């Protein structure tokens, strides 16, 4: 896999209810535009919220864009263990439809999420994010992506151009 052909996703776990559909539409549009530019690998971290919407968008578009691949980069095998049952079911469905799954740690550790985020960035040329708060894991990941020279597309901004 070439970095230029790979995009990672990062975003907040809590997406405002009224924004959910808009974010999904923006994601689908962005994935289509990126695929036109030969970006075919899409890495998602498997968390609730934006990561889930991103993974579901890639899965949904696979019928239309058969070249695209969903790579799940997961922090540990027990990531969804304490989630509500409906969220666990969605997570398992996404895992079943992923083209590849990478675990950055076998077990939960204090830095497994951090390792997952670094892995996503270090294997990508583009970072599509949903960033509205300048602190926390998403903000840290986007700052790291900028230091690594990735193109940043923030879907939370009014106009996000690919």
PDB file of C-alpha atoms in Angstrom:
ATOM      1  CA  UNK A   1       0.000   0.000   0.000  1.00  0.00           C
ATOM      2  CA  UNK A   2       1.273   3.409  -0.902  1.00  0.00           C
ATOM      3  CA  UNK A   3       0.709   6.368   1.410  1.00  0.00           C
ATOM      4  CA  UNK A   4      -0.542   8.446  -1.530  1.00  0.00           C
ATOM      5  CA  UNK A   5      -3.327   5.892  -2.040  1.00  0.00           C
ATOM      6  CA  UNK A   6      -4.257   5.732   1.643  1.00  0.00           C
ATOM      7  CA  UNK A   7      -6.565   7.893   3.731  1.00  0.00           C
ATOM      8  CA  UNK A   8      -7.120   7.652   7.461  1.00  0.00           C
ATOM      9  CA  UNK A   9     -10.132   8.835   9.420  1.00  0.00           C
ATOM     10  CA  UNK A  10     -10.201  10.466  12.845  1.00  0.00           C
ATOM     11  CA  UNK A  11     -13.035  12.222  14.605  1.00  0.00           C
ATOM     12  CA  UNK A  12     -14.970  12.727  17.781  1.00  0.00           C
ATOM     13  CA  UNK A  13     -16.950   9.938  19.398  1.00  0.00           C
ATOM     14  CA  UNK A  14     -19.916  12.224  20.056  1.00  0.00           C
ATOM     15  CA  UNK A  15     -21.422  13.536  16.838  1.00  0.00           C
ATOM     16  CA  UNK A  16     -24.372  15.886  17.457  1.00  0.00           C
ATOM     17  CA  UNK A  17     -27.591  14.040  16.525  1.00  0.00           C
ATOM     18  CA  UNK A  18     -28.580  16.632  13.934  1.00  0.00           C
ATOM     19  CA  UNK A  19     -25.152  16.359  12.265  1.00  0.00           C
ATOM     20  CA  UNK A  20     -25.044  12.586  11.826  1.00  0.00           C
ATOM     21  CA  UNK A  21     -26.651  12.444   8.358  1.00  0.00           C
ATOM     22  CA  UNK A  22     -24.734  15.503   7.142  1.00  0.00           C
ATOM     23  CA  UNK A  23     -21.440  13.970   8.269  1.00  0.00           C
ATOM     24  CA  UNK A  24     -22.307  10.680   6.526  1.00  0.00           C
ATOM     25  CA  UNK A  25     -23.168  12.542   3.293  1.00  0.00           C
ATOM     26  CA  UNK A  26     -19.936  14.553   3.438  1.00  0.00           C
ATOM     27  CA  UNK A  27     -17.954  11.371   4.074  1.00  0.00           C
ATOM     28  CA  UNK A  28     -19.495   9.584   1.096  1.00  0.00           C
ATOM     29  CA  UNK A  29     -18.861  12.562  -1.168  1.00  0.00           C
ATOM     30  CA  UNK A  30     -15.259  12.855   0.052  1.00  0.00           C
ATOM     31  CA  UNK A  31     -14.590   9.117  -0.411  1.00  0.00           C
ATOM     32  CA  UNK A  32     -15.941   9.327  -3.985  1.00  0.00           C
ATOM     33  CA  UNK A  33     -13.701  12.320  -4.752  1.00  0.00           C
ATOM     34  CA  UNK A  34     -10.647  10.636  -3.238  1.00  0.00           C
ATOM     35  CA  UNK A  35     -11.280   7.422  -5.182  1.00  0.00           C
ATOM     36  CA  UNK A  36     -11.287   9.516  -8.372  1.00  0.00           C
ATOM     37  CA  UNK A  37      -7.758  10.610  -7.333  1.00  0.00           C
ATOM     38  CA  UNK A  38      -6.666   6.965  -6.913  1.00  0.00           C
ATOM     39  CA  UNK A  39      -7.054   6.831  -3.124  1.00  0.00           C
ATOM     40  CA  UNK A  40      -8.355   3.319  -2.522  1.00  0.00           C
ATOM     41  CA  UNK A  41      -7.315   2.347   1.031  1.00  0.00           C
ATOM     42  CA  UNK A  42      -9.342   3.816   3.883  1.00  0.00           C
ATOM     43  CA  UNK A  43      -8.187   3.307   7.475  1.00  0.00           C
ATOM     44  CA  UNK A  44     -10.603   3.616  10.387  1.00  0.00           C
ATOM     45  CA  UNK A  45      -9.926   3.170  14.094  1.00  0.00           C
ATOM     46  CA  UNK A  46     -13.120   1.351  15.014  1.00  0.00           C
ATOM     47  CA  UNK A  47     -14.251   3.751  17.751  1.00  0.00           C
ATOM     48  CA  UNK A  48     -17.833   4.885  18.285  1.00  0.00           C
ATOM     49  CA  UNK A  49     -19.019   8.041  16.536  1.00  0.00           C
ATOM     50  CA  UNK A  50     -17.063   9.326  13.550  1.00  0.00           C
ATOM     51  CA  UNK A  51     -14.964   6.150  13.086  1.00  0.00           C
ATOM     52  CA  UNK A  52     -18.146   4.083  12.853  1.00  0.00           C
ATOM     53  CA  UNK A  53     -19.773   6.445  10.336  1.00  0.00           C
ATOM     54  CA  UNK A  54     -16.564   6.450   8.268  1.00  0.00           C
ATOM     55  CA  UNK A  55     -16.302   2.646   8.198  1.00  0.00           C
ATOM     56  CA  UNK A  56     -20.001   2.295   7.339  1.00  0.00           C
ATOM     57  CA  UNK A  57     -19.578   4.837   4.516  1.00  0.00           C
ATOM     58  CA  UNK A  58     -16.689   2.874   2.979  1.00  0.00           C
ATOM     59  CA  UNK A  59     -18.686  -0.372   3.251  1.00  0.00           C
ATOM     60  CA  UNK A  60     -21.751   1.267   1.682  1.00  0.00           C
ATOM     61  CA  UNK A  61     -19.724   2.643  -1.252  1.00  0.00           C
ATOM     62  CA  UNK A  62     -17.914  -0.635  -2.040  1.00  0.00           C
ATOM     63  CA  UNK A  63     -20.707  -1.725  -4.406  1.00  0.00           C
ATOM     64  CA  UNK A  64     -20.351   1.531  -6.353  1.00  0.00           C
ATOM     65  CA  UNK A  65     -16.544   1.779  -6.028  1.00  0.00           C
ATOM     66  CA  UNK A  66     -15.276  -1.826  -6.027  1.00  0.00           C
ATOM     67  CA  UNK A  67     -11.581  -0.791  -5.789  1.00  0.00           C
ATOM     68  CA  UNK A  68     -11.869   0.751  -2.331  1.00  0.00           C
ATOM     69  CA  UNK A  69     -10.750  -1.189   0.732  1.00  0.00           C
ATOM     70  CA  UNK A  70     -11.598  -0.735   4.410  1.00  0.00           C
ATOM     71  CA  UNK A  71      -8.644  -1.256   6.734  1.00  0.00           C
ATOM     72  CA  UNK A  72      -9.605  -1.357  10.410  1.00  0.00           C
ATOM     73  CA  UNK A  73      -6.756  -0.343  12.702  1.00  0.00           C
ATOM     74  CA  UNK A  74      -7.928  -1.345  16.149  1.00  0.00           C
ATOM     75  CA  UNK A  75      -6.256  -0.489  19.453  1.00  0.00           C
ATOM     76  CA  UNK A  76      -6.843  -3.892  21.098  1.00  0.00           C
ATOM     77  CA  UNK A  77      -8.993  -6.996  20.813  1.00  0.00           C
ATOM     78  CA  UNK A  78     -11.290  -5.938  23.681  1.00  0.00           C
ATOM     79  CA  UNK A  79     -12.062  -2.439  22.328  1.00  0.00           C
ATOM     80  CA  UNK A  80     -15.865  -2.900  22.217  1.00  0.00           C
ATOM     81  CA  UNK A  81     -16.166  -5.185  25.251  1.00  0.00           C
ATOM     82  CA  UNK A  82     -17.946  -2.637  27.494  1.00  0.00           C
ATOM     83  CA  UNK A  83     -20.018  -0.947  24.791  1.00  0.00           C
ATOM     84  CA  UNK A  84     -23.825  -1.204  24.716  1.00  0.00           C
ATOM     85  CA  UNK A  85     -25.009  -4.343  22.888  1.00  0.00           C
ATOM     86  CA  UNK A  86     -26.385  -2.518  19.797  1.00  0.00           C
ATOM     87  CA  UNK A  87     -23.009  -0.747  19.318  1.00  0.00           C
ATOM     88  CA  UNK A  88     -21.175  -4.068  19.710  1.00  0.00           C
ATOM     89  CA  UNK A  89     -23.369  -5.582  16.978  1.00  0.00           C
ATOM     90  CA  UNK A  90     -22.555  -2.726  14.579  1.00  0.00           C
ATOM     91  CA  UNK A  91     -18.852  -3.086  15.449  1.00  0.00           C
ATOM     92  CA  UNK A  92     -18.891  -6.832  14.697  1.00  0.00           C
ATOM     93  CA  UNK A  93     -20.706  -6.208  11.407  1.00  0.00           C
ATOM     94  CA  UNK A  94     -18.066  -3.657  10.392  1.00  0.00           C
ATOM     95  CA  UNK A  95     -15.250  -6.053  11.356  1.00  0.00           C
ATOM     96  CA  UNK A  96     -16.871  -8.807   9.275  1.00  0.00           C
ATOM     97  CA  UNK A  97     -16.923  -6.551   6.199  1.00  0.00           C
ATOM     98  CA  UNK A  98     -13.438  -5.028   6.568  1.00  0.00           C
ATOM     99  CA  UNK A  99     -10.812  -5.990   4.002  1.00  0.00           C
ATOM    100  CA  UNK A 100      -8.073  -6.054   6.624  1.00  0.00           C
ATOM    101  CA  UNK A 101      -7.870  -5.750  10.412  1.00  0.00           C
ATOM    102  CA  UNK A 102      -4.720  -4.607  12.223  1.00  0.00           C
ATOM    103  CA  UNK A 103      -4.445  -4.667  16.030  1.00  0.00           C
ATOM    104  CA  UNK A 104      -1.807  -2.270  17.352  1.00  0.00           C
ATOM    105  CA  UNK A 105      -1.933  -4.015  20.779  1.00  0.00           C
ATOM    106  CA  UNK A 106      -3.392  -7.367  21.803  1.00  0.00           C
ATOM    107  CA  UNK A 107      -4.659  -6.138  25.172  1.00  0.00           C
ATOM    108  CA  UNK A 108      -5.890  -2.773  26.432  1.00  0.00           C
ATOM    109  CA  UNK A 109      -3.067  -0.529  27.674  1.00  0.00           C
ATOM    110  CA  UNK A 110      -2.979   3.121  28.671  1.00  0.00           C
ATOM    111  CA  UNK A 111      -1.447   4.033  25.291  1.00  0.00           C
ATOM    112  CA  UNK A 112      -3.166   1.600  22.890  1.00  0.00           C
ATOM    113  CA  UNK A 113      -5.460   4.312  21.442  1.00  0.00           C
ATOM    114  CA  UNK A 114      -2.450   6.570  20.942  1.00  0.00           C
ATOM    115  CA  UNK A 115      -0.593   3.745  19.141  1.00  0.00           C
ATOM    116  CA  UNK A 116      -3.626   3.113  16.932  1.00  0.00           C
ATOM    117  CA  UNK A 117      -3.853   6.792  15.965  1.00  0.00           C
ATOM    118  CA  UNK A 118      -0.120   7.012  15.162  1.00  0.00           C
ATOM    119  CA  UNK A 119      -0.352   3.865  13.026  1.00  0.00           C
ATOM    120  CA  UNK A 120      -3.259   5.307  11.048  1.00  0.00           C
ATOM    121  CA  UNK A 121      -1.358   8.552  10.379  1.00  0.00           C
ATOM    122  CA  UNK A 122       1.993   6.936   9.606  1.00  0.00           C
ATOM    123  CA  UNK A 123       0.484   4.754   6.878  1.00  0.00           C
ATOM    124  CA  UNK A 124      -1.572   7.497   5.190  1.00  0.00           C
ATOM    125  CA  UNK A 125      -1.139  10.454   2.868  1.00  0.00           C
ATOM    126  CA  UNK A 126      -4.502  12.041   3.665  1.00  0.00           C
ATOM    127  CA  UNK A 127      -6.406  12.488   6.928  1.00  0.00           C
ATOM    128  CA  UNK A 128     -10.164  13.012   6.750  1.00  0.00           C
ATOM    129  CA  UNK A 129     -11.365  14.238  10.116  1.00  0.00           C
ATOM    130  CA  UNK A 130     -14.322  15.603  12.008  1.00  0.00           C
ATOM    131  CA  UNK A 131     -12.634  18.070  14.343  1.00  0.00           C
ATOM    132  CA  UNK A 132     -14.548  20.671  16.341  1.00  0.00           C
ATOM    133  CA  UNK A 133     -12.598  20.656  19.648  1.00  0.00           C
ATOM    134  CA  UNK A 134      -8.928  21.571  19.838  1.00  0.00           C
ATOM    135  CA  UNK A 135      -8.120  19.129  22.623  1.00  0.00           C
ATOM    136  CA  UNK A 136      -8.406  15.389  23.058  1.00  0.00           C
ATOM    137  CA  UNK A 137      -7.457  12.428  20.904  1.00  0.00           C
ATOM    138  CA  UNK A 138      -8.832  13.724  17.601  1.00  0.00           C
ATOM    139  CA  UNK A 139      -7.074  17.098  17.928  1.00  0.00           C
ATOM    140  CA  UNK A 140      -3.827  15.355  18.883  1.00  0.00           C
ATOM    141  CA  UNK A 141      -4.106  12.980  15.901  1.00  0.00           C
ATOM    142  CA  UNK A 142      -4.783  15.824  13.449  1.00  0.00           C
ATOM    143  CA  UNK A 143      -1.817  17.817  14.815  1.00  0.00           C
ATOM    144  CA  UNK A 144       0.376  14.720  14.420  1.00  0.00           C
ATOM    145  CA  UNK A 145      -0.906  14.222  10.851  1.00  0.00           C
ATOM    146  CA  UNK A 146       0.056  17.829  10.039  1.00  0.00           C
ATOM    147  CA  UNK A 147       3.594  17.268  11.355  1.00  0.00           C
ATOM    148  CA  UNK A 148       3.825  14.198   9.087  1.00  0.00           C
ATOM    149  CA  UNK A 149       2.766  16.249   6.048  1.00  0.00           C
ATOM    150  CA  UNK A 150      -0.648  14.687   5.474  1.00  0.00           C
ATOM    151  CA  UNK A 151      -3.331  16.589   3.601  1.00  0.00           C
ATOM    152  CA  UNK A 152      -6.056  17.360   6.170  1.00  0.00           C
ATOM    153  CA  UNK A 153      -9.725  17.438   5.170  1.00  0.00           C
ATOM    154  CA  UNK A 154     -11.908  18.549   8.090  1.00  0.00           C
ATOM    155  CA  UNK A 155     -15.562  17.697   7.435  1.00  0.00           C
ATOM    156  CA  UNK A 156     -16.627  19.902  10.369  1.00  0.00           C
ATOM    157  CA  UNK A 157     -15.570  23.005   8.444  1.00  0.00           C
ATOM    158  CA  UNK A 158     -18.122  24.697   6.215  1.00  0.00           C
ATOM    159  CA  UNK A 159     -16.191  24.006   3.027  1.00  0.00           C
ATOM    160  CA  UNK A 160     -13.922  20.974   3.027  1.00  0.00           C
ATOM    161  CA  UNK A 161     -12.195  20.540  -0.311  1.00  0.00           C
ATOM    162  CA  UNK A 162     -10.547  17.388  -1.503  1.00  0.00           C
TER     163      UNK A 162
END
